[in-house]
PDB file of C-alpha atoms in Angstrom:
ATOM      1  CA  MET A  32     -57.423 -43.937 -21.502  1.00  0.00           C
ATOM      2  CA  LEU A  33     -58.650 -42.637 -17.961  1.00  0.00           C
ATOM      3  CA  ALA A  34     -56.112 -42.246 -15.484  1.00  0.00           C
ATOM      4  CA  MET A  35     -54.738 -40.260 -12.455  1.00  0.00           C
ATOM      5  CA  ILE A  36     -51.616 -38.895 -13.609  1.00  0.00           C
ATOM      6  CA  PRO A  37     -48.886 -36.843 -11.251  1.00  0.00           C
ATOM      7  CA  VAL A  38     -49.489 -33.115 -12.111  1.00  0.00           C
ATOM      8  CA  SER A  39     -45.461 -32.657 -11.771  1.00  0.00           C
ATOM      9  CA  LEU A  40     -45.164 -34.514 -15.142  1.00  0.00           C
ATOM     10  CA  VAL A  41     -47.586 -32.621 -17.020  1.00  0.00           C
ATOM     11  CA  GLU A  42     -45.667 -30.139 -19.529  1.00  0.00           C
ATOM     12  CA  ALA A  43     -48.351 -27.454 -21.047  1.00  0.00           C
ATOM     13  CA  GLY A  44     -45.884 -26.518 -23.440  1.00  0.00           C
ATOM     14  CA  ASP A  45     -45.932 -23.556 -25.894  1.00  0.00           C
ATOM     15  CA  ARG A  46     -49.728 -22.665 -26.009  1.00  0.00           C
ATOM     16  CA  PRO A  47     -51.011 -20.055 -29.042  1.00  0.00           C
ATOM     17  CA  ARG A  48     -53.557 -18.819 -26.088  1.00  0.00           C
ATOM     18  CA  ARG A  49     -52.345 -17.561 -22.533  1.00  0.00           C
ATOM     19  CA  THR A  50     -53.778 -18.878 -19.510  1.00  0.00           C
ATOM     20  CA  ASN A  51     -56.735 -16.579 -18.583  1.00  0.00           C
ATOM     21  CA  PRO A  52     -55.910 -15.956 -14.835  1.00  0.00           C
ATOM     22  CA  ALA A  53     -60.118 -14.999 -13.860  1.00  0.00           C
ATOM     23  CA  GLN A  54     -60.825 -18.277 -15.655  1.00  0.00           C
ATOM     24  CA  VAL A  55     -58.441 -20.205 -13.802  1.00  0.00           C
ATOM     25  CA  GLU A  56     -59.550 -18.638 -10.445  1.00  0.00           C
ATOM     26  CA  ASN A  57     -63.554 -19.551 -11.124  1.00  0.00           C
ATOM     27  CA  ILE A  58     -62.148 -23.298 -12.109  1.00  0.00           C
ATOM     28  CA  ARG A  59     -60.287 -23.322  -8.849  1.00  0.00           C
ATOM     29  CA  GLU A  60     -63.186 -22.256  -6.842  1.00  0.00           C
ATOM     30  CA  SER A  61     -65.337 -24.681  -8.268  1.00  0.00           C
ATOM     31  CA  MET A  62     -62.560 -27.862  -7.619  1.00  0.00           C
ATOM     32  CA  VAL A  63     -62.747 -26.684  -4.025  1.00  0.00           C
ATOM     33  CA  ASP A  64     -66.596 -27.215  -3.859  1.00  0.00           C
ATOM     34  CA  VAL A  65     -67.146 -30.136  -6.113  1.00  0.00           C
ATOM     35  CA  GLY A  66     -63.631 -31.472  -7.180  1.00  0.00           C
ATOM     36  CA  ILE A  67     -62.531 -31.973 -10.901  1.00  0.00           C
ATOM     37  CA  LEU A  68     -65.380 -32.693 -13.070  1.00  0.00           C
ATOM     38  CA  ASN A  69     -63.774 -32.861 -16.563  1.00  0.00           C
ATOM     39  CA  PRO A  70     -60.439 -34.580 -17.157  1.00  0.00           C
ATOM     40  CA  ILE A  71     -57.559 -32.791 -18.788  1.00  0.00           C
ATOM     41  CA  THR A  72     -56.678 -34.537 -22.125  1.00  0.00           C
ATOM     42  CA  VAL A  73     -52.859 -35.478 -22.420  1.00  0.00           C
ATOM     43  CA  TYR A  74     -50.369 -37.427 -24.538  1.00  0.00           C
ATOM     44  CA  CYS A  75     -47.491 -39.481 -23.687  1.00  0.00           C
ATOM     45  CA  CYS A  76     -43.743 -37.865 -24.283  1.00  0.00           C
ATOM     46  CA  LYS A  77     -40.731 -37.264 -22.930  1.00  0.00           C
ATOM     47  CA  VAL A  78     -40.343 -34.399 -20.374  1.00  0.00           C
ATOM     48  CA  ILE A  79     -37.014 -32.771 -18.708  1.00  0.00           C
ATOM     49  CA  ARG A  80     -36.727 -33.308 -15.182  1.00  0.00           C
ATOM     50  CA  ASP A  81     -33.556 -32.397 -13.168  1.00  0.00           C
ATOM     51  CA  HIS A  82     -31.835 -32.465 -16.505  1.00  0.00           C
ATOM     52  CA  VAL A  83     -32.826 -36.039 -17.249  1.00  0.00           C
ATOM     53  CA  ALA A  84     -35.586 -36.734 -20.038  1.00  0.00           C
ATOM     54  CA  VAL A  85     -38.586 -38.947 -18.341  1.00  0.00           C
ATOM     55  CA  ASP A  86     -41.652 -40.209 -19.100  1.00  0.00           C
ATOM     56  CA  GLY A  87     -44.397 -37.594 -19.113  1.00  0.00           C
ATOM     57  CA  TYR A  88     -47.374 -36.276 -21.024  1.00  0.00           C
ATOM     58  CA  GLY A  89     -47.755 -33.158 -22.669  1.00  0.00           C
ATOM     59  CA  ILE A  90     -51.220 -31.418 -22.419  1.00  0.00           C
ATOM     60  CA  VAL A  91     -53.839 -31.572 -25.559  1.00  0.00           C
ATOM     61  CA  ALA A  92     -56.730 -29.360 -23.547  1.00  0.00           C
ATOM     62  CA  GLY A  93     -57.398 -28.342 -20.382  1.00  0.00           C
ATOM     63  CA  VAL A  94     -54.288 -26.057 -19.633  1.00  0.00           C
ATOM     64  CA  HIS A  95     -56.789 -23.829 -16.985  1.00  0.00           C
ATOM     65  CA  ARG A  96     -57.563 -26.892 -15.108  1.00  0.00           C
ATOM     66  CA  LEU A  97     -54.089 -28.001 -14.781  1.00  0.00           C
ATOM     67  CA  GLU A  98     -52.952 -24.415 -13.622  1.00  0.00           C
ATOM     68  CA  ALA A  99     -55.753 -24.668 -11.173  1.00  0.00           C
ATOM     69  CA  CYS A 100     -54.751 -27.947  -9.684  1.00  0.00           C
ATOM     70  CA  ARG A 101     -51.095 -26.641  -9.498  1.00  0.00           C
ATOM     71  CA  GLN A 102     -52.193 -23.544  -7.566  1.00  0.00           C
ATOM     72  CA  LEU A 103     -54.480 -25.850  -5.126  1.00  0.00           C
ATOM     73  CA  GLY A 104     -51.422 -28.294  -4.535  1.00  0.00           C
ATOM     74  CA  CYS A 105     -53.192 -31.268  -6.181  1.00  0.00           C
ATOM     75  CA  GLU A 106     -50.166 -34.333  -6.525  1.00  0.00           C
ATOM     76  CA  GLU A 107     -52.423 -35.743  -9.187  1.00  0.00           C
ATOM     77  CA  ILE A 108     -55.214 -35.065 -11.921  1.00  0.00           C
ATOM     78  CA  PRO A 109     -57.472 -37.312 -13.743  1.00  0.00           C
ATOM     79  CA  ALA A 110     -56.506 -37.544 -17.663  1.00  0.00           C
ATOM     80  CA  GLN A 111     -57.587 -38.829 -20.931  1.00  0.00           C
ATOM     81  CA  VAL A 112     -54.549 -40.191 -22.199  1.00  0.00           C
ATOM     82  CA  VAL A 113     -54.901 -40.352 -26.016  1.00  0.00           C
ATOM     83  CA  ASP A 114     -52.390 -41.459 -28.796  1.00  0.00           C
ATOM     84  CA  LEU A 115     -52.933 -38.817 -31.442  1.00  0.00           C
ATOM     85  CA  SER A 116     -50.617 -37.096 -34.070  1.00  0.00           C
ATOM     86  CA  GLU A 117     -49.028 -33.767 -33.915  1.00  0.00           C
ATOM     87  CA  LEU A 118     -51.751 -32.619 -36.519  1.00  0.00           C
ATOM     88  CA  GLN A 119     -54.424 -34.465 -34.321  1.00  0.00           C
ATOM     89  CA  ARG A 120     -53.582 -32.804 -31.523  1.00  0.00           C
ATOM     90  CA  GLN A 121     -53.426 -29.211 -32.913  1.00  0.00           C
ATOM     91  CA  ILE A 122     -57.217 -29.655 -34.469  1.00  0.00           C
ATOM     92  CA  ALA A 123     -58.159 -30.882 -30.578  1.00  0.00           C
ATOM     93  CA  GLU A 124     -56.429 -28.048 -29.038  1.00  0.00           C
ATOM     94  CA  CYS A 125     -58.214 -25.805 -31.261  1.00  0.00           C
ATOM     95  CA  ASP A 126     -61.641 -27.533 -30.901  1.00  0.00           C
ATOM     96  CA  GLU A 127     -61.296 -26.857 -27.072  1.00  0.00           C
ATOM     97  CA  ASN A 128     -60.746 -23.535 -27.602  1.00  0.00           C
ATOM     98  CA  LEU A 129     -63.219 -23.254 -30.317  1.00  0.00           C
ATOM     99  CA  CYS A 130     -66.203 -24.488 -28.118  1.00  0.00           C
ATOM    100  CA  GLY A 131     -65.748 -22.019 -24.974  1.00  0.00           C
ATOM    101  CA  PRO A 132     -67.445 -18.851 -24.525  1.00  0.00           C
ATOM    102  CA  LYS A 133     -64.394 -16.753 -23.805  1.00  0.00           C
ATOM    103  CA  LEU A 134     -63.059 -16.240 -27.234  1.00  0.00           C
ATOM    104  CA  THR A 135     -62.657 -12.582 -28.509  1.00  0.00           C
ATOM    105  CA  PRO A 136     -63.253 -12.236 -32.642  1.00  0.00           C
ATOM    106  CA  SER A 137     -59.581 -12.291 -33.164  1.00  0.00           C
ATOM    107  CA  GLU A 138     -58.628 -15.504 -31.029  1.00  0.00           C
ATOM    108  CA  ARG A 139     -61.800 -17.184 -32.987  1.00  0.00           C
ATOM    109  CA  ALA A 140     -60.227 -16.324 -36.469  1.00  0.00           C
ATOM    110  CA  PHE A 141     -56.669 -17.097 -35.040  1.00  0.00           C
ATOM    111  CA  PHE A 142     -57.840 -20.757 -33.763  1.00  0.00           C
ATOM    112  CA  THR A 143     -59.926 -21.352 -36.803  1.00  0.00           C
ATOM    113  CA  LEU A 144     -57.533 -20.976 -39.247  1.00  0.00           C
ATOM    114  CA  ARG A 145     -55.108 -22.865 -37.184  1.00  0.00           C
ATOM    115  CA  ARG A 146     -57.691 -25.713 -37.313  1.00  0.00           C
ATOM    116  CA  LYS A 147     -58.104 -25.187 -41.133  1.00  0.00           C
ATOM    117  CA  ASP A 148     -54.068 -25.756 -41.731  1.00  0.00           C
ATOM    118  CA  ALA A 149     -53.963 -28.732 -39.512  1.00  0.00           C
ATOM    119  CA  TYR A 150     -57.057 -30.341 -40.687  1.00  0.00           C
ATOM    120  CA  GLU A 151     -56.201 -29.766 -44.593  1.00  0.00           C
ATOM    121  CA  ALA A 152     -52.743 -30.991 -44.060  1.00  0.00           C
ATOM    122  CA  LEU A 153     -54.330 -34.325 -42.271  1.00  0.00           C
ATOM    123  CA  HIS A 154     -57.034 -34.524 -45.261  1.00  0.00           C
ATOM    124  CA  PRO A 155     -55.467 -32.771 -48.186  1.00  0.00           C
ATOM    125  CA  GLU A 156     -58.101 -34.392 -50.253  1.00  0.00           C
ATOM    126  CA  THR A 157     -60.890 -31.932 -48.806  1.00  0.00           C
ATOM    127  CA  ARG A 158     -58.656 -28.709 -50.102  1.00  0.00           C
ATOM    128  CA  ALA A 159     -60.510 -26.330 -51.961  1.00  0.00           C
ATOM    129  CA  GLY A 160     -60.601 -27.413 -55.500  1.00  0.00           C
ATOM    130  CA  LYS A 161     -59.887 -31.208 -54.855  1.00  0.00           C
ATOM    131  CA  ALA A 162     -63.238 -31.509 -52.956  1.00  0.00           C
ATOM    132  CA  GLN A 163     -65.158 -29.724 -55.740  1.00  0.00           C
ATOM    133  CA  ALA A 164     -63.204 -31.739 -58.381  1.00  0.00           C
ATOM    134  CA  ALA A 165     -63.997 -35.222 -56.574  1.00  0.00           C
ATOM    135  CA  GLY A 166     -67.922 -34.267 -56.543  1.00  0.00           C
ATOM    136  CA  MET A 167     -67.946 -33.664 -60.189  1.00  0.00           C
ATOM    137  CA  ASN A 168     -66.392 -36.663 -61.218  1.00  0.00           C
ATOM    138  CA  ARG A 169     -68.508 -38.605 -59.061  1.00  0.00           C
ATOM    139  CA  ALA A 170     -71.814 -36.832 -60.540  1.00  0.00           C
ATOM    140  CA  LYS A 171     -70.135 -37.661 -63.979  1.00  0.00           C
ATOM    141  CA  GLY A 172     -70.369 -41.570 -62.697  1.00  0.00           C
ATOM    142  CA  ALA A 173     -66.560 -41.786 -62.156  1.00  0.00           C
ATOM    143  CA  ASN A 174     -65.028 -44.213 -59.669  1.00  0.00           C
ATOM    144  CA  VAL A 175     -64.488 -42.051 -56.750  1.00  0.00           C
ATOM    145  CA  SER A 176     -64.431 -43.152 -52.894  1.00  0.00           C
ATOM    146  CA  ASP A 177     -67.191 -42.126 -50.839  1.00  0.00           C
ATOM    147  CA  LYS A 178     -65.157 -42.527 -47.675  1.00  0.00           C
ATOM    148  CA  LEU A 179     -63.584 -39.108 -48.264  1.00  0.00           C
ATOM    149  CA  ALA A 180     -63.351 -36.950 -44.897  1.00  0.00           C
ATOM    150  CA  PRO A 181     -65.591 -33.808 -44.813  1.00  0.00           C
ATOM    151  CA  THR A 182     -64.673 -30.301 -45.635  1.00  0.00           C
ATOM    152  CA  PHE A 183     -63.059 -28.250 -43.090  1.00  0.00           C
ATOM    153  CA  THR A 184     -66.136 -26.259 -42.739  1.00  0.00           C
ATOM    154  CA  ALA A 185     -68.290 -28.900 -42.342  1.00  0.00           C
ATOM    155  CA  ASP A 186     -66.025 -30.700 -39.796  1.00  0.00           C
ATOM    156  CA  THR A 187     -65.589 -27.699 -37.652  1.00  0.00           C
ATOM    157  CA  ALA A 188     -69.126 -26.740 -37.587  1.00  0.00           C
ATOM    158  CA  LYS A 189     -70.099 -30.253 -36.322  1.00  0.00           C
ATOM    159  CA  LYS A 190     -67.085 -30.187 -33.900  1.00  0.00           C
ATOM    160  CA  THR A 191     -67.800 -26.536 -32.418  1.00  0.00           C
ATOM    161  CA  GLY A 192     -71.410 -26.148 -33.036  1.00  0.00           C
ATOM    162  CA  GLN A 193     -70.969 -22.886 -35.492  1.00  0.00           C
ATOM    163  CA  SER A 194     -72.751 -22.579 -38.574  1.00  0.00           C
ATOM    164  CA  GLU A 195     -70.387 -23.399 -41.875  1.00  0.00           C
ATOM    165  CA  ARG A 196     -71.104 -19.674 -42.871  1.00  0.00           C
ATOM    166  CA  ALA A 197     -69.590 -18.614 -39.521  1.00  0.00           C
ATOM    167  CA  VAL A 198     -66.661 -20.880 -39.949  1.00  0.00           C
ATOM    168  CA  GLN A 199     -65.796 -19.485 -43.240  1.00  0.00           C
ATOM    169  CA  ARG A 200     -65.774 -16.282 -42.013  1.00  0.00           C
ATOM    170  CA  ASP A 201     -63.615 -16.515 -39.175  1.00  0.00           C
ATOM    171  CA  ALA A 202     -61.357 -18.556 -41.352  1.00  0.00           C
ATOM    172  CA  GLU A 203     -61.375 -15.516 -43.917  1.00  0.00           C
ATOM    173  CA  ARG A 204     -60.525 -13.277 -41.278  1.00  0.00           C
ATOM    174  CA  GLY A 205     -57.620 -15.307 -39.883  1.00  0.00           C
ATOM    175  CA  ASP A 206     -56.328 -16.053 -43.530  1.00  0.00           C
ATOM    176  CA  ARG A 207     -56.319 -12.380 -45.008  1.00  0.00           C
ATOM    177  CA  ILE A 208     -55.363 -10.514 -41.790  1.00  0.00           C
ATOM    178  CA  ALA A 209     -51.607  -9.951 -41.046  1.00  0.00           C
ATOM    179  CA  PRO A 210     -50.785 -11.472 -38.152  1.00  0.00           C
ATOM    180  CA  GLN A 211     -48.947  -8.790 -36.431  1.00  0.00           C
ATOM    181  CA  VAL A 212     -51.869  -6.622 -37.278  1.00  0.00           C
ATOM    182  CA  MET A 213     -54.165  -9.179 -35.249  1.00  0.00           C
ATOM    183  CA  ALA A 214     -51.957 -10.010 -32.287  1.00  0.00           C
ATOM    184  CA  GLU A 215     -51.733  -6.181 -31.957  1.00  0.00           C
ATOM    185  CA  ILE A 216     -55.851  -5.452 -31.988  1.00  0.00           C
ATOM    186  CA  LYS A 217     -56.282  -9.005 -29.920  1.00  0.00           C
ATOM    187  CA  GLY A 218     -58.035  -7.942 -26.662  1.00  0.00           C
ATOM    188  CA  THR A 219     -58.317  -4.358 -27.307  1.00  0.00           C
ATOM    189  CA  ARG A 220     -61.520  -2.216 -27.857  1.00  0.00           C
ATOM    190  CA  TRP A 221     -60.986  -2.541 -31.589  1.00  0.00           C
ATOM    191  CA  ASP A 222     -61.128  -6.411 -31.402  1.00  0.00           C
ATOM    192  CA  LYS A 223     -64.454  -6.748 -32.995  1.00  0.00           C
ATOM    193  CA  GLY A 224     -65.632  -8.594 -36.073  1.00  0.00           C
ATOM    194  CA  VAL A 225     -67.004  -5.636 -37.608  1.00  0.00           C
ATOM    195  CA  ASN A 226     -63.627  -4.189 -37.970  1.00  0.00           C
ATOM    196  CA  LEU A 227     -61.879  -7.521 -38.652  1.00  0.00           C
ATOM    197  CA  ASP A 228     -64.280  -7.597 -41.836  1.00  0.00           C
ATOM    198  CA  VAL A 229     -63.140  -4.050 -42.760  1.00  0.00           C
ATOM    199  CA  LEU A 230     -59.376  -4.982 -42.621  1.00  0.00           C
ATOM    200  CA  LYS A 231     -59.517  -8.338 -44.399  1.00  0.00           C
ATOM    201  CA  ARG A 232     -60.587  -5.893 -47.704  1.00  0.00           C
ATOM    202  CA  LEU A 233     -57.179  -4.340 -47.306  1.00  0.00           C
ATOM    203  CA  SER A 234     -53.761  -5.720 -48.427  1.00  0.00           C
ATOM    204  CA  HIS A 235     -51.106  -6.374 -45.288  1.00  0.00           C
ATOM    205  CA  GLN A 236     -49.329  -3.257 -45.917  1.00  0.00           C
ATOM    206  CA  GLU A 237     -52.810  -1.150 -45.823  1.00  0.00           C
ATOM    207  CA  GLN A 238     -53.716  -3.048 -42.850  1.00  0.00           C
ATOM    208  CA  ARG A 239     -50.563  -1.778 -41.022  1.00  0.00           C
ATOM    209  CA  GLN A 240     -51.180   1.764 -42.045  1.00  0.00           C
ATOM    210  CA  ALA A 241     -55.135   1.434 -41.281  1.00  0.00           C
ATOM    211  CA  TRP A 242     -53.846  -0.008 -37.581  1.00  0.00           C
ATOM    212  CA  PHE A 243     -51.765   2.721 -37.384  1.00  0.00           C
ATOM    213  CA  ARG A 244     -54.217   5.283 -38.200  1.00  0.00           C
ATOM    214  CA  VAL A 245     -56.794   4.267 -35.711  1.00  0.00           C
ATOM    215  CA  LYS A 246     -54.807   3.656 -32.677  1.00  0.00           C
ATOM    216  CA  ASN A 247     -52.703   6.880 -33.103  1.00  0.00           C
ATOM    217  CA  GLY A 248     -56.240   8.776 -33.362  1.00  0.00           C
ATOM    218  CA  ALA A 249     -55.626   9.798 -36.852  1.00  0.00           C
ATOM    219  CA  SER A 250     -58.959   7.984 -37.792  1.00  0.00           C
ATOM    220  CA  PRO A 251     -61.694   7.434 -35.496  1.00  0.00           C
ATOM    221  CA  ASN A 252     -62.606   3.928 -36.783  1.00  0.00           C
ATOM    222  CA  PHE A 253     -61.478   1.366 -39.469  1.00  0.00           C
ATOM    223  CA  GLU A 254     -64.147   2.291 -41.794  1.00  0.00           C
ATOM    224  CA  ASP A 255     -62.569   5.819 -42.083  1.00  0.00           C
ATOM    225  CA  ALA A 256     -59.068   4.651 -42.355  1.00  0.00           C
ATOM    226  CA  TYR A 257     -60.142   2.423 -44.945  1.00  0.00           C
ATOM    227  CA  ASP A 258     -61.859   5.314 -46.976  1.00  0.00           C
ATOM    228  CA  PHE A 259     -58.692   7.152 -46.553  1.00  0.00           C
ATOM    229  CA  ILE A 260     -56.203   4.610 -47.817  1.00  0.00           C
ATOM    230  CA  ARG A 261     -58.453   3.643 -50.653  1.00  0.00           C
ATOM    231  CA  GLY A 262     -58.685   7.457 -51.803  1.00  0.00           C
ATOM    232  CA  GLU A 263     -62.259   7.596 -50.952  1.00  0.00           C
ATOM    233  CA  GLU A 264     -62.122  10.391 -47.916  1.00  0.00           C
ATOM    234  CA  PRO A 265     -65.220  12.372 -47.451  1.00  0.00           C
ATOM    235  CA  PRO A 266     -63.359  15.801 -46.694  1.00  0.00           C
ATOM    236  CA  ALA A 267     -66.833  16.978 -45.062  1.00  0.00           C
ATOM    237  CA  ARG A 268     -66.521  14.685 -42.725  1.00  0.00           C
ATOM    238  CA  ARG A 269     -62.822  14.382 -42.016  1.00  0.00           C
ATOM    239  CA  HIS A 270     -61.878  18.257 -41.844  1.00  0.00           C
ATOM    240  CA  PRO A 271     -64.530  20.037 -40.956  1.00  0.00           C
ATOM    241  CA  ALA A 272     -64.190  23.776 -40.830  1.00  0.00           C
ATOM    242  CA  PRO A 273     -63.340  25.417 -37.468  1.00  0.00           C
ATOM    243  CA  LYS A 274     -65.992  27.219 -35.494  1.00  0.00           C
ATOM    244  CA  PRO A 275     -65.225  30.762 -35.473  1.00  0.00           C
ATOM    245  CA  THR A 276     -64.253  30.973 -31.707  1.00  0.00           C
ATOM    246  CA  GLU A 277     -62.278  27.628 -32.177  1.00  0.00           C
ATOM    247  CA  GLN A 278     -60.489  29.240 -34.888  1.00  0.00           C
ATOM    248  CA  ALA A 279     -59.857  32.479 -32.579  1.00  0.00           C
ATOM    249  CA  ASN A 280     -58.511  30.302 -29.846  1.00  0.00           C
ATOM    250  CA  GLN A 281     -56.247  28.725 -32.419  1.00  0.00           C
ATOM    251  CA  SER A 282     -54.070  31.487 -33.314  1.00  0.00           C
ATOM    252  CA  VAL A 283     -52.470  34.509 -31.425  1.00  0.00           C
ATOM    253  CA  ASN A 284     -51.867  37.461 -33.736  1.00  0.00           C
ATOM    254  CA  GLY A 285     -51.625  35.175 -36.618  1.00  0.00           C
ATOM    255  CA  LYS A 286     -49.515  32.421 -34.894  1.00  0.00           C
ATOM    256  CA  VAL A 287     -50.489  29.051 -33.997  1.00  0.00           C
ATOM    257  CA  ALA A 288     -50.740  28.580 -30.305  1.00  0.00           C
ATOM    258  CA  SER A 289     -48.532  26.084 -28.576  1.00  0.00           C
ATOM    259  CA  GLU A 290     -49.612  22.397 -28.484  1.00  0.00           C
ATOM    260  CA  THR A 291     -50.988  20.874 -25.147  1.00  0.00           C
ATOM    261  CA  PRO A 292     -49.124  18.427 -23.524  1.00  0.00           C
ATOM    262  CA  SER A 293     -51.715  15.763 -24.176  1.00  0.00           C
ATOM    263  CA  ARG A 294     -50.885  16.541 -28.226  1.00  0.00           C
ATOM    264  CA  SER A 295     -47.121  16.693 -27.740  1.00  0.00           C
ATOM    265  CA  ALA A 296     -47.507  13.011 -26.220  1.00  0.00           C
ATOM    266  CA  ALA A 297     -49.609  12.227 -29.217  1.00  0.00           C
ATOM    267  CA  TYR A 298     -46.613  13.513 -31.670  1.00  0.00           C
ATOM    268  CA  LYS A 299     -44.001  11.561 -29.562  1.00  0.00           C
ATOM    269  CA  SER A 300     -45.917   8.023 -30.048  1.00  0.00           C
ATOM    270  CA  LEU A 301     -46.563   8.663 -33.819  1.00  0.00           C
ATOM    271  CA  VAL A 302     -42.617   9.287 -34.254  1.00  0.00           C
ATOM    272  CA  GLU A 303     -42.107   6.117 -32.325  1.00  0.00           C
ATOM    273  CA  GLU A 304     -44.043   4.484 -34.015  1.00  0.00           C
ATOM    274  CA  LEU A 305     -42.517   5.418 -37.272  1.00  0.00           C
ATOM    275  CA  CYS A 306     -39.151   4.840 -36.192  1.00  0.00           C
ATOM    276  CA  GLN A 307     -40.135   1.208 -35.921  1.00  0.00           C
ATOM    277  CA  MET A 308     -41.827   0.675 -39.111  1.00  0.00           C
ATOM    278  CA  PRO A 309     -40.033  -0.926 -42.045  1.00  0.00           C
ATOM    279  CA  VAL A 310     -38.659   1.587 -43.994  1.00  0.00           C
ATOM    280  CA  PRO A 311     -41.344   1.095 -46.859  1.00  0.00           C
ATOM    281  CA  ASP A 312     -44.407   1.361 -44.795  1.00  0.00           C
ATOM    282  CA  ARG A 313     -42.827   4.242 -43.130  1.00  0.00           C
ATOM    283  CA  ILE A 314     -42.528   6.292 -46.155  1.00  0.00           C
ATOM    284  CA  GLU A 315     -46.143   5.316 -47.243  1.00  0.00           C
ATOM    285  CA  THR A 316     -47.335   6.129 -43.949  1.00  0.00           C
ATOM    286  CA  ILE A 317     -45.649   9.841 -44.164  1.00  0.00           C
ATOM    287  CA  MET A 318     -47.058  10.222 -47.830  1.00  0.00           C
ATOM    288  CA  SER A 319     -50.555   9.456 -46.492  1.00  0.00           C
ATOM    289  CA  LEU A 320     -49.794  11.726 -43.391  1.00  0.00           C
ATOM    290  CA  MET A 321     -49.057  14.429 -45.946  1.00  0.00           C
ATOM    291  CA  ARG A 322     -51.953  14.106 -48.303  1.00  0.00           C
ATOM    292  CA  GLU A 323     -54.140  13.992 -44.859  1.00  0.00           C
ATOM    293  CA  VAL A 324     -53.085  17.897 -44.123  1.00  0.00           C
ATOM    294  CA  GLY A 325     -53.097  18.632 -47.905  1.00  0.00           C
ATOM    295  CA  VAL A 326     -49.412  18.361 -48.720  1.00  0.00           C
ATOM    296  CA  GLU A 327     -48.887  16.800 -52.093  1.00  0.00           C
ATOM    297  CA  PRO A 328     -45.729  14.302 -51.637  1.00  0.00           C
ATOM    298  CA  PRO A 329     -42.885  15.223 -53.720  1.00  0.00           C
ATOM    299  CA  PHE A 330     -42.776  11.661 -55.360  1.00  0.00           C
ATOM    300  CA  ASN A 331     -44.936   8.273 -55.643  1.00  0.00           C
ATOM    301  CA  LEU A 332     -43.828   5.209 -54.427  1.00  0.00           C
TER     302      LEU A 332
END
């Protein structure tokens, strides 16, 4: 049902993706020129106003449009009021984000996995294994319903315009990469598909080690960190012999020159990161760093 609803009664709630100020600004400028072209999507729910629960709306899609209206001082906003379950709302919200042009690879992985979890909870018969079993039984002549929902990849590809292979890739990235690592990478210069594909080949603990090495400069990229962690380090590439002039500058009368301020800052950052790690990860990271400089740890985990 399409209706004009009060802006003050719409709750954005906890969103997995933060509002982008630049996107809100662009929408606000467009609204000034041509008005609101696309209504937001909401569902009926109770909202708290002045410590009292009143009839209001929760937002499914259009949080940037809602924020733009608030900044313009609009009292009402056109909305499509829908009757959806919690799982259906999650799917609709993911579709809204996945169809947009502004997602980074890590965000696309997050929303694709979130959509998969909601879709397969809503349609458990489409989960891996069950869908294949139904197809095999149908092929053998068994009485299997033809009204099964499409698989997650097929449905997502149709709704978002992505290929099924791209959907599978994004869901795999979201499933295999540790949430904390993914959250820290999001929006950084390392937020690229090629880096996520390297990380997903590692265990969660190894991913934390790889990210620690890359962000602190111990490895120039994730491929390098992967090779080091898996014991495939190419020494010639990692530890080139210093040039004679460099070697002369590094020591004076056999003593190592004092560290530069930037190096000291890097060491301080390294120590702070180690202190924040869980103890098993801290020990493993220290052992990795010892091996990197040619010192064999006195014990193994």
